[in-house]
Amino acid sequence: MAPAHPAILAAIARANDGYERSYGGDAATVRVEHRFAEIFERDVRVFLVGTGGAANGLAISQLTPPWGMVIAHEASHIQVDECGGAEFFSHGAKVLPVAGDAGKLSPDSLRHALGGFDAQSVHAPQAKAVSIAQATECGTVYTPAELQALCAFARARGLSVHMDGARFANAVAALSCAPADISWRASVDALSFGATKNGCLIAEAVVFFDPARAENFAYRRKRAGQLFSKSRYLAAQFEAYFEDGLWLRLARGANAMATRLSTGLGAISHVRLEYPQQANEVFVALPAGMAERLRAAGAEFLSWVMPGDPAEGRLIRLVCSWATSAEEIDQFVELVRRG
Amino acid sequence: MAPAHPAILAAIARANDGYERSYGGDAATVRVEHRFAEIFERDVRVFLVGTGGAANGLAISQLTPPWGMVIAHEASHIQVDECGGAEFFSHGAKVLPVAGDAGKLSPDSLRHALGGFDAQSVHAPQAKAVSIAQATECGTVYTPAELQALCAFARARGLSVHMDGARFANAVAALSCAPADISWRASVDALSFGATKNGCLIAEAVVFFDPARAENFAYRRKRAGQLFSKSRYLAAQFEAYFEDGLWLRLARGANAMATRLSTGLGAISHVRLEYPQQANEVFVALPAGMAERLRAAGAEFLSWVMPGDPAEGRLIRLVCSWATSAEEIDQFVELVRRG
Amino acid sequence: MAPAHPAILAAIARANDGYERSYGGDAATVRVEHRFAEIFERDVRVFLVGTGGAANGLAISQLTPPWGMVIAHEASHIQVDECGGAEFFSHGAKVLPVAGDAGKLSPDSLRHALGGFDAQSVHAPQAKAVSIAQATECGTVYTPAELQALCAFARARGLSVHMDGARFANAVAALSCAPADISWRASVDALSFGATKNGCLIAEAVVFFDPARAENFAYRRKRAGQLFSKSRYLAAQFEAYFEDGLWLRLARGANAMATRLSTGLGAISHVRLEYPQQANEVFVALPAGMAERLRAAGAEFLSWVMPGDPAEGRLIRLVCSWATSAEEIDQFVELVRRG
Amino acid sequence: MAPAHPAILAAIARANDGYERSYGGDAATVRVEHRFAEIFERDVRVFLVGTGGAANGLAISQLTPPWGMVIAHEASHIQVDECGGAEFFSHGAKVLPVAGDAGKLSPDSLRHALGGFDAQSVHAPQAKAVSIAQATECGTVYTPAELQALCAFARARGLSVHMDGARFANAVAALSCAPADISWRASVDALSFGATKNGCLIAEAVVFFDPARAENFAYRRKRAGQLFSKSRYLAAQFEAYFEDGLWLRLARGANAMATRLSTGLGAISHVRLEYPQQANEVFVALPAGMAERLRAAGAEFLSWVMPGDPAEGRLIRLVCSWATSAEEIDQFVELVRRG
């Protein structure tokens, strides 16, 4: 809901100069691929797309055949928030939802989930991939060590790993790690790299860390209506996003606001923080009637539904963006404090 | 694994006389639809198909759009045993697996499962159908009252109900009820009616209890390669199957053998019956090493995998058919008794 | 390849002010739907999407079931230029390519094409829709009368009509007609309304003229990753595009440049105009070797492939945009004149 | 419409003896694969399925990705008679219909068809396979030399070759060649081997001549509901079909009857044979009103629709089976002679 960062808009305006090759043949799109390679410290294949849902669905379709199965958290975006997009793009691969603390999967949860399927049997959907979110849908992050353990388990079972990085910048900022540490160095195969939620207008990408995994992906993207004729405008956003570390500055700012919010709310006895705040989101269980009062006072937020409904319908999600100010946070905390 | 019943084979031989219309235009196929109508005590639309997997997948594709979601037990055939067929036939509808005692779903389990999805949101897969098995994958049966409660809940939420009746005859026999009592009278919309497992060679059907629900289904069946040119041979099997109640006689026999088996095994302290025996299947947890000894002694059975693996890999499934004899049962029980 | 019009960019910058509802709930997106209603002189349902390929595929998926068939010109974008997108979005509906003069279909060509299919038979793909382009892939336009005749034939056969309007503005400008005259007044059901090729950055829409035809379309769009979280930036482009008739001014300019080009080239004996120039494209067959010489001199254009290859590999496509200047045209004509 | 041959029925009855492994693990299914290997003089991978439509759709899905294109005759079964099954099984690959004399494709017709697509472009559907029928839908056959030329052209363009062999036995009988001569020796990759139309009840197979081409095909078959639990009854039919050359005896008989019919009709001046009779089908254009008179006299046949309708709605198809007698032929010819 936040506006785009002025530097991103300025870059779009600069890009609007004269003729350029269409459909990704433009100079900016080529430069962006190099820029991603620098940021991830290795050659990568990058495909710009329009939405995070498309990035996830297309990436997953590349990692599993239609008769395959992809394991995901039961609260993951691909399970509950993309209207079945993973099944759509993958031509009906099965998504197996799995429970896990605070939005995270673990080797144990994978082992347990796979236990219900006989991998040797032609009757069973064939497990082919795991899809995880970083940061997760619960606002938590996997540490590099957690990711390595998870991916090692996946690898041993022959599963590829997809990462939904709609909030990847927030995870990098939260962990103060290299982007590589929570992607290919931990054995992630494909990353949905989101920039829209962190200051861009429309800027998403699918990143493959092994060029062989990207084979034929260009056809999938085109066929799905995700190859943009004026690709230069997507590319320009990424160029500005990476310029001088803007992306991490914005993410750190959003994370810091979430910490301020979490700290403030944590000191209030009549609300309960549902998950540890680690990135730019805070989940709070409110007492009955408070959501209505907060909204009446002008606050805007989403009521949040989780599988199993741990907070009996009283969970809300609070998201901080690059544009969130300390004043807004303090105002909101004060509203909650008053009840 | 059992052979077909001689009466079924004889019917095929009788059908093989002279020319007949192809692709379901034959007299026998027309008669079979009337026969189904008598058995279910109402007009029905019947579509013969070749396998239970096709019956399930096609029926489900009729009850949910591609962006819909169908809820099923986590151990259901459509979830673990059809290599993603429900997703294939439905063009990627989401299958939501749900836990439930002894293979059964309940209104509570549905309510809990739906709680993770915001039905008002365009982002959420839209719940459109429930698929249940009768008898279930755990060899249990829903009573008419249980079915009515489940379907009433489904109806109230706008969900259609599909029943996987691969063992429908065993359920009718077990409950001594009318076929209608556990199908349309309980608000089931579409039934996969299986006959292959109960004495036929290749004989499955999709039954719709409201003709309007069958609209365009003929195209789906044809397109999926499930319209047989020599439909008369499928029809002949069903005619013999229904003749003089053969189908229920065979099912009662199989159920009785399962009861004999269950009773015998239940008296042996070193094995554990996993689910109540209600139809023609018995699930037993064996002590370590016993499966191997039984197989060495000539017994054949499937090791059984269940989500969550309640028996730590020592569950086996024993299926009785119309051809199972009391001697075979007693021999097996004796083998188990000896350990 | 042309840049966006400054007014479009300015509108995006203006939209970037403060918080807004996401996923199309913003004020601008709501306003745009009203704007479309004014322009088409009736209530419409409008869905913003990211690319013309997505608009076409999604619109077609709404007009035909998976077992249906959509008839299109053999050189249409959906047949040769979208990597099978129509089949992808429609879950495998059949696209039937049909020949036709200068990119246009006629009642006769439809009648001829349908003649190969037995509509009464469950074996035959069921013809459900016609997809036409306005302006066409050959740079020609259907007159309102031609459209009415075509759509009347379609209607009589039970076919819906989709219009690929990637160059809709150019067609309206060429015909000096009301947008309604070449859409719903002629019985078109769904329109892919393109703005990207006529001065916008990323701005496409699917327009339904009967709200009932749009039922459930929101799920299709979401599922396909075409619902943009920051919809306001798409909406802003459309607002500017329609402001004070900008869209038609730009289209008239591009058309005029194409006329200038066509007139210039038409006077040169060693090249041949392949199709009548009616919108903003000119197709010319060059003598051997000339394409190379023109490119060496700095000209940029696409070699054009048509089914049947009428010009033996020497056809080129020349597209004029809102940004094309008379000087550029005259320079190019002079280059061609010199050979 | 003809009954099954008694030897086929007897084999089914013989197969119905005692317990057998299900889902293709039975001894008969294993033996059948060896039998196919003998008949084709090389190792093959064989997958039994239930219908010709499923065989075609599944085989094609193995030879093209969803973004690919398969070229077929405009009157081919996959284009006009399977309700879009090729698109269904292949997840929306494009079927490109191509004209050709008497149901046959040629290198020239392929070259012409491919001319409309820019293979280098990510926008174009990618041509991946050719599908031909042997015998064709017009009752003609490709000679081994014609097949070699066609497949060589396909190979050079990177296209795989699928053969719809619903009438493969008739083609082998007509050509007096080895089955290998019109399949793998001519570079065919996958064959839909039909037996249902030539004396079996339900017996179709997909044959791959290179085991590598069959990779993962077992999952596709299972997922599509085409893996039969009682596979032994399909296998038994094939065993009897191949026993002592029964399959070719039956096909030669049917072909001979078609020749008798064609000769008889060819001598009647008021009807016109539409295509050369080479296998077991005869296509005749009747004078106005004659079809009705023949039907009134008890004859049964299909009115035949061809793209372009060469006979102005007066074409009929006459099919001879193993069960057709000379008397039936002579009776029919006499009826036609009388007008």
mmCIF file of C-alpha atoms in Angstrom, chain C residues 17 29 41 87 90 101-102 111 129 153 239 249 261 322:
data_model
loop_
_atom_site.group_PDB
_atom_site.id
_atom_site.type_symbol
_atom_site.label_atom_id
_atom_site.label_comp_id
_atom_site.label_asym_id
_atom_site.label_seq_id
_atom_site.Cartn_x
_atom_site.Cartn_y
_atom_site.Cartn_z
ATOM 1 C CA ASP C 17 1.532 9.890 -3.321
ATOM 2 C CA THR C 29 -8.642 1.677 -10.414
ATOM 3 C CA GLU C 41 -21.108 4.289 -23.680
ATOM 4 C CA GLU C 87 -3.995 -22.874 -24.994
ATOM 5 C CA SER C 90 -7.746 -21.892 -21.486
ATOM 6 C CA ASP C 101 -7.219 -11.897 -46.885
ATOM 7 C CA ALA C 102 -5.067 -9.235 -45.270
ATOM 8 C CA ARG C 111 -18.284 -21.390 -42.391
ATOM 9 C CA ALA C 129 -15.460 -18.570 -29.851
ATOM 10 C CA PHE C 153 -22.560 -15.279 -38.179
ATOM 11 C CA GLU C 239 -6.460 7.859 -16.689
ATOM 12 C CA ARG C 249 -4.515 11.847 -30.746
ATOM 13 C CA LEU C 261 5.230 5.994 -45.249
ATOM 14 C CA TRP C 322 3.080 8.165 -31.550
#
